[in-house]
CSV table of C-alpha atoms in Angstrom, one decimal:
chain,number,residue,atom,x,y,z
A,14,UNK,CA,-49.7,96.9,35.1
A,15,UNK,CA,-46.5,98.9,34.5
A,16,UNK,CA,-42.8,98.3,35.9
A,17,UNK,CA,-43.1,101.3,38.2
A,18,UNK,CA,-46.2,99.9,39.8
A,19,UNK,CA,-44.8,96.9,40.5
A,20,UNK,CA,-41.6,97.9,41.8
A,21,UNK,CA,-41.5,101.0,44.2
A,22,UNK,CA,-39.1,102.8,46.2
A,23,UNK,CA,-36.3,100.2,46.6
A,24,UNK,CA,-33.3,101.7,48.5
A,25,UNK,CA,-30.2,101.9,46.6
A,26,UNK,CA,-26.6,102.7,47.5
A,27,UNK,CA,-24.1,103.4,45.0
A,28,UNK,CA,-20.5,102.1,46.0
A,29,UNK,CA,-17.9,104.1,43.9
A,30,UNK,CA,-14.2,104.6,43.7
A,31,UNK,CA,-11.3,105.1,41.4
A,32,UNK,CA,-9.8,102.2,39.8
A,33,UNK,CA,-8.0,100.2,42.5
A,34,UNK,CA,-9.5,101.9,45.3
A,35,UNK,CA,-10.4,98.7,47.0
A,36,UNK,CA,-14.3,98.7,46.7
A,37,UNK,CA,-14.3,95.0,46.8
A,38,UNK,CA,-13.8,94.8,50.6
A,39,UNK,CA,-16.3,97.3,51.4
A,40,UNK,CA,-18.9,95.5,49.4
A,41,UNK,CA,-18.1,92.1,50.9
A,42,UNK,CA,-18.1,93.4,54.2
A,43,UNK,CA,-21.7,95.1,53.6
A,44,UNK,CA,-22.8,91.9,52.4
A,45,UNK,CA,-21.5,90.3,55.2
A,46,UNK,CA,-23.6,92.5,57.6
A,47,UNK,CA,-26.9,92.1,55.6
A,48,UNK,CA,-29.8,90.8,57.8
A,49,UNK,CA,-30.4,87.4,56.8
A,50,UNK,CA,-33.8,87.9,56.2
A,51,UNK,CA,-33.5,91.0,53.7
A,52,UNK,CA,-33.0,90.3,49.9
A,53,UNK,CA,-30.6,92.1,48.5
A,54,UNK,CA,-29.1,92.8,45.1
A,55,UNK,CA,-26.1,93.9,43.6
A,56,UNK,CA,-25.3,95.3,40.3
A,57,UNK,CA,-21.8,95.4,39.1
A,58,UNK,CA,-20.2,97.0,36.0
A,59,UNK,CA,-17.3,94.5,34.9
A,60,UNK,CA,-18.2,91.6,37.2
A,61,UNK,CA,-14.9,89.7,36.1
A,62,UNK,CA,-12.8,92.4,38.0
A,63,UNK,CA,-14.6,93.0,41.4
A,64,UNK,CA,-14.0,89.6,42.9
A,65,UNK,CA,-16.9,89.5,44.9
A,66,UNK,CA,-16.6,86.6,47.5
A,67,UNK,CA,-18.8,83.7,46.4
A,68,UNK,CA,-18.4,82.0,49.7
A,69,UNK,CA,-19.7,85.0,51.3
A,70,UNK,CA,-22.6,84.9,49.4
A,71,UNK,CA,-23.2,81.3,49.9
A,72,UNK,CA,-22.8,81.7,53.7
A,73,UNK,CA,-25.0,84.5,53.9
A,74,UNK,CA,-27.7,82.3,51.9
A,75,UNK,CA,-27.0,79.4,54.2
A,76,UNK,CA,-27.7,81.5,57.3
A,77,UNK,CA,-31.1,83.1,55.5
A,78,UNK,CA,-32.1,79.3,55.1
A,79,UNK,CA,-31.6,78.6,58.7
A,80,UNK,CA,-33.5,81.8,59.6
A,81,UNK,CA,-36.2,81.4,57.5
A,82,UNK,CA,-36.7,77.9,55.6
A,83,UNK,CA,-38.8,79.9,52.7
A,84,UNK,CA,-35.8,82.4,52.1
A,85,UNK,CA,-34.1,81.8,48.7
A,86,UNK,CA,-31.3,83.7,46.6
A,87,UNK,CA,-31.3,86.3,49.2
A,88,UNK,CA,-28.3,88.1,47.5
A,89,UNK,CA,-28.7,88.4,43.7
A,90,UNK,CA,-25.9,89.5,41.4
A,91,UNK,CA,-26.1,90.8,37.8
A,92,UNK,CA,-23.3,92.1,35.9
A,93,UNK,CA,-23.4,95.0,33.1
A,94,UNK,CA,-20.1,94.4,30.7
A,95,UNK,CA,-19.1,96.1,27.6
A,96,UNK,CA,-17.9,99.3,28.9
A,97,UNK,CA,-18.9,101.7,31.4
A,98,UNK,CA,-22.6,102.2,32.2
A,99,UNK,CA,-22.2,105.8,32.7
A,100,UNK,CA,-20.5,106.2,29.3
A,101,UNK,CA,-22.3,104.2,27.0
A,102,UNK,CA,-25.8,103.8,25.8
A,103,UNK,CA,-28.2,103.8,29.0
A,104,UNK,CA,-30.0,100.6,27.4
A,105,UNK,CA,-27.5,98.1,29.0
A,106,UNK,CA,-28.3,99.8,32.4
A,107,UNK,CA,-31.9,99.9,32.1
A,108,UNK,CA,-32.1,96.2,31.0
A,109,UNK,CA,-29.8,95.0,34.0
A,110,UNK,CA,-31.7,97.0,36.6
A,111,UNK,CA,-35.3,96.0,35.3
A,112,UNK,CA,-34.3,92.4,35.2
A,113,UNK,CA,-32.7,92.3,38.6
A,114,UNK,CA,-35.6,94.3,40.3
A,115,UNK,CA,-38.6,92.7,38.5
A,116,UNK,CA,-36.7,89.0,39.0
A,117,UNK,CA,-35.3,89.1,42.4
A,118,UNK,CA,-37.7,91.8,44.2
A,119,UNK,CA,-34.9,93.1,46.4
A,120,UNK,CA,-35.3,95.1,49.6
A,121,UNK,CA,-32.0,96.7,49.0
A,122,UNK,CA,-29.8,97.7,46.1
A,123,UNK,CA,-26.2,98.2,45.6
A,124,UNK,CA,-24.7,99.7,42.6
A,125,UNK,CA,-20.9,99.3,42.0
A,126,UNK,CA,-19.7,101.1,38.7
A,127,UNK,CA,-16.5,100.9,37.3
A,128,UNK,CA,-13.8,103.1,38.6
A,129,UNK,CA,-13.7,105.2,35.6
A,130,UNK,CA,-17.4,106.1,35.8
A,131,UNK,CA,-18.1,109.5,36.6
A,132,UNK,CA,-20.7,109.2,39.6
A,133,UNK,CA,-22.7,112.1,39.1
A,134,UNK,CA,-23.7,110.9,35.5
A,135,UNK,CA,-24.8,107.7,36.9
A,136,UNK,CA,-26.8,109.6,39.7
A,137,UNK,CA,-28.3,111.6,36.9
A,138,UNK,CA,-29.5,108.5,34.8
A,139,UNK,CA,-31.1,106.9,37.7
A,140,UNK,CA,-32.9,110.1,38.9
A,141,UNK,CA,-34.4,110.2,35.6
A,142,UNK,CA,-38.5,109.8,35.4
A,143,UNK,CA,-38.9,106.1,34.7
A,144,UNK,CA,-36.6,105.3,37.9
A,145,UNK,CA,-37.9,107.8,40.2
A,146,UNK,CA,-40.6,105.7,41.7
A,147,UNK,CA,-38.8,102.5,41.4
A,148,UNK,CA,-35.7,103.5,43.1
A,149,UNK,CA,-34.8,105.5,46.3
A,150,UNK,CA,-31.4,107.0,46.6
A,151,UNK,CA,-29.8,106.4,49.8
A,152,UNK,CA,-26.2,107.1,49.9
A,153,UNK,CA,-23.0,107.4,47.8
A,154,UNK,CA,-20.1,105.5,49.6
A,155,UNK,CA,-16.7,106.5,47.9
A,156,UNK,CA,-13.5,104.1,49.0
A,157,UNK,CA,-10.6,106.2,48.8
A,158,UNK,CA,-7.0,104.9,48.3
A,159,UNK,CA,-4.5,106.8,50.4
A,160,UNK,CA,-1.6,105.3,48.6
A,161,UNK,CA,-2.8,106.6,45.5
A,162,UNK,CA,-3.8,110.1,46.8
A,163,UNK,CA,-0.1,110.4,47.8
A,164,UNK,CA,0.7,110.6,44.0
A,165,UNK,CA,0.2,114.1,42.3
A,166,UNK,CA,-1.0,112.5,39.2
A,167,UNK,CA,-4.2,111.0,41.1
A,168,UNK,CA,-5.0,114.2,43.4
A,169,UNK,CA,-5.3,116.4,40.4
A,170,UNK,CA,-7.2,114.0,38.4
A,171,UNK,CA,-10.7,115.4,37.7
A,172,UNK,CA,-11.9,111.7,37.6
A,173,UNK,CA,-10.5,110.8,41.1
A,174,UNK,CA,-11.8,113.9,42.5
A,175,UNK,CA,-15.1,113.4,41.2
A,176,UNK,CA,-15.7,110.0,43.2
A,177,UNK,CA,-14.9,112.4,46.2
A,178,UNK,CA,-17.2,115.4,45.4
A,179,UNK,CA,-20.1,112.8,44.9
A,180,UNK,CA,-19.6,111.0,48.2
A,181,UNK,CA,-21.8,111.1,51.1
A,182,UNK,CA,-19.6,108.7,53.2
A,183,UNK,CA,-15.7,108.3,52.4
A,184,UNK,CA,-14.2,105.3,53.5
A,185,UNK,CA,-10.0,105.7,53.4
A,186,UNK,CA,-8.0,102.8,53.2
A,187,UNK,CA,-4.3,101.9,53.0
A,188,UNK,CA,-3.7,105.1,55.0
A,189,UNK,CA,-0.8,103.3,57.6
A,190,UNK,CA,2.6,104.7,55.8
A,191,UNK,CA,1.2,108.4,55.8
A,192,UNK,CA,2.4,110.5,58.6
A,193,UNK,CA,0.1,112.3,60.9
A,194,UNK,CA,0.6,115.3,58.7
A,195,UNK,CA,-0.3,113.7,55.9
A,196,UNK,CA,-3.3,112.5,57.2
A,197,UNK,CA,-4.4,115.9,58.1
A,198,UNK,CA,-3.4,117.2,54.5
A,199,UNK,CA,-5.4,114.4,53.2
A,200,UNK,CA,-8.5,115.1,55.4
A,201,UNK,CA,-8.2,118.9,54.4
A,202,UNK,CA,-8.0,117.9,50.7
A,203,UNK,CA,-11.1,115.9,51.0
A,204,UNK,CA,-12.9,118.8,52.8
A,205,UNK,CA,-12.2,121.3,49.9
A,206,UNK,CA,-13.9,119.2,47.6
A,207,UNK,CA,-16.6,118.0,49.7
A,208,UNK,CA,-17.7,119.6,53.1
A,209,UNK,CA,-20.7,117.1,53.8
A,210,UNK,CA,-19.2,113.9,53.6
A,211,UNK,CA,-18.6,111.4,56.6
A,212,UNK,CA,-15.0,110.2,56.6
A,213,UNK,CA,-14.0,106.7,57.6
A,214,UNK,CA,-10.6,105.8,58.3
A,215,UNK,CA,-10.4,101.8,57.7
A,216,UNK,CA,-7.2,100.3,58.9
A,217,UNK,CA,-5.9,97.2,57.1
A,218,UNK,CA,-6.9,93.7,58.3
A,219,UNK,CA,-9.7,95.5,60.1
A,220,UNK,CA,-13.4,95.4,59.7
A,221,UNK,CA,-14.9,98.7,58.0
A,222,UNK,CA,-17.5,99.6,60.7
A,223,UNK,CA,-20.4,98.4,58.7
A,224,UNK,CA,-22.6,99.8,61.5
A,225,UNK,CA,-21.5,103.0,60.7
A,226,UNK,CA,-21.9,102.6,57.0
A,227,UNK,CA,-25.2,100.6,57.1
A,228,UNK,CA,-26.9,103.6,58.9
A,229,UNK,CA,-26.4,105.3,55.6
A,230,UNK,CA,-28.4,102.2,53.8
A,231,UNK,CA,-31.7,103.0,56.0
């Protein structure tokens, strides 16, 4: 029996954004919104820099145990270190994903590449034949830092723009200092790059509307 016969159509979501975008907050809030009876897996490029909340994972596990005494390891995390998974050999990505899927059998998968990773390259890799039956692409969620966007060196950077172009959902944070005109300008800039993405403005110290985002996971 092959791997693709064992693991089929696992929904996966890519959570991306340029360096310093603030992906950690979105990922932690998505984990917090996870149904207690669902097994999720998270693949992270450069785990040491992401800062996923270990207490949150422990708490979600506690809730899962209360709801289902047989539930174990309902959130599994695996890291891929040693460089960007999009720019290096595909072997580290293949090994990490295969082990994560075969060991944990998740019902949902999130992948968080390093902020320097070109999203389209990773999507291309994950659409290759050996993943087509194992994974089912749901959405690309891009976290966009408005303070970075205010600086021309970011707005005109091809790597910065690439995350916006690849997005199905764009979560904008750190925008409170922008004027109304600047926010309109930012939204127009996004639309010139991607007319289809859904835009969410996430205020500081406020929860990202996970119900809205999680609809992109289904």
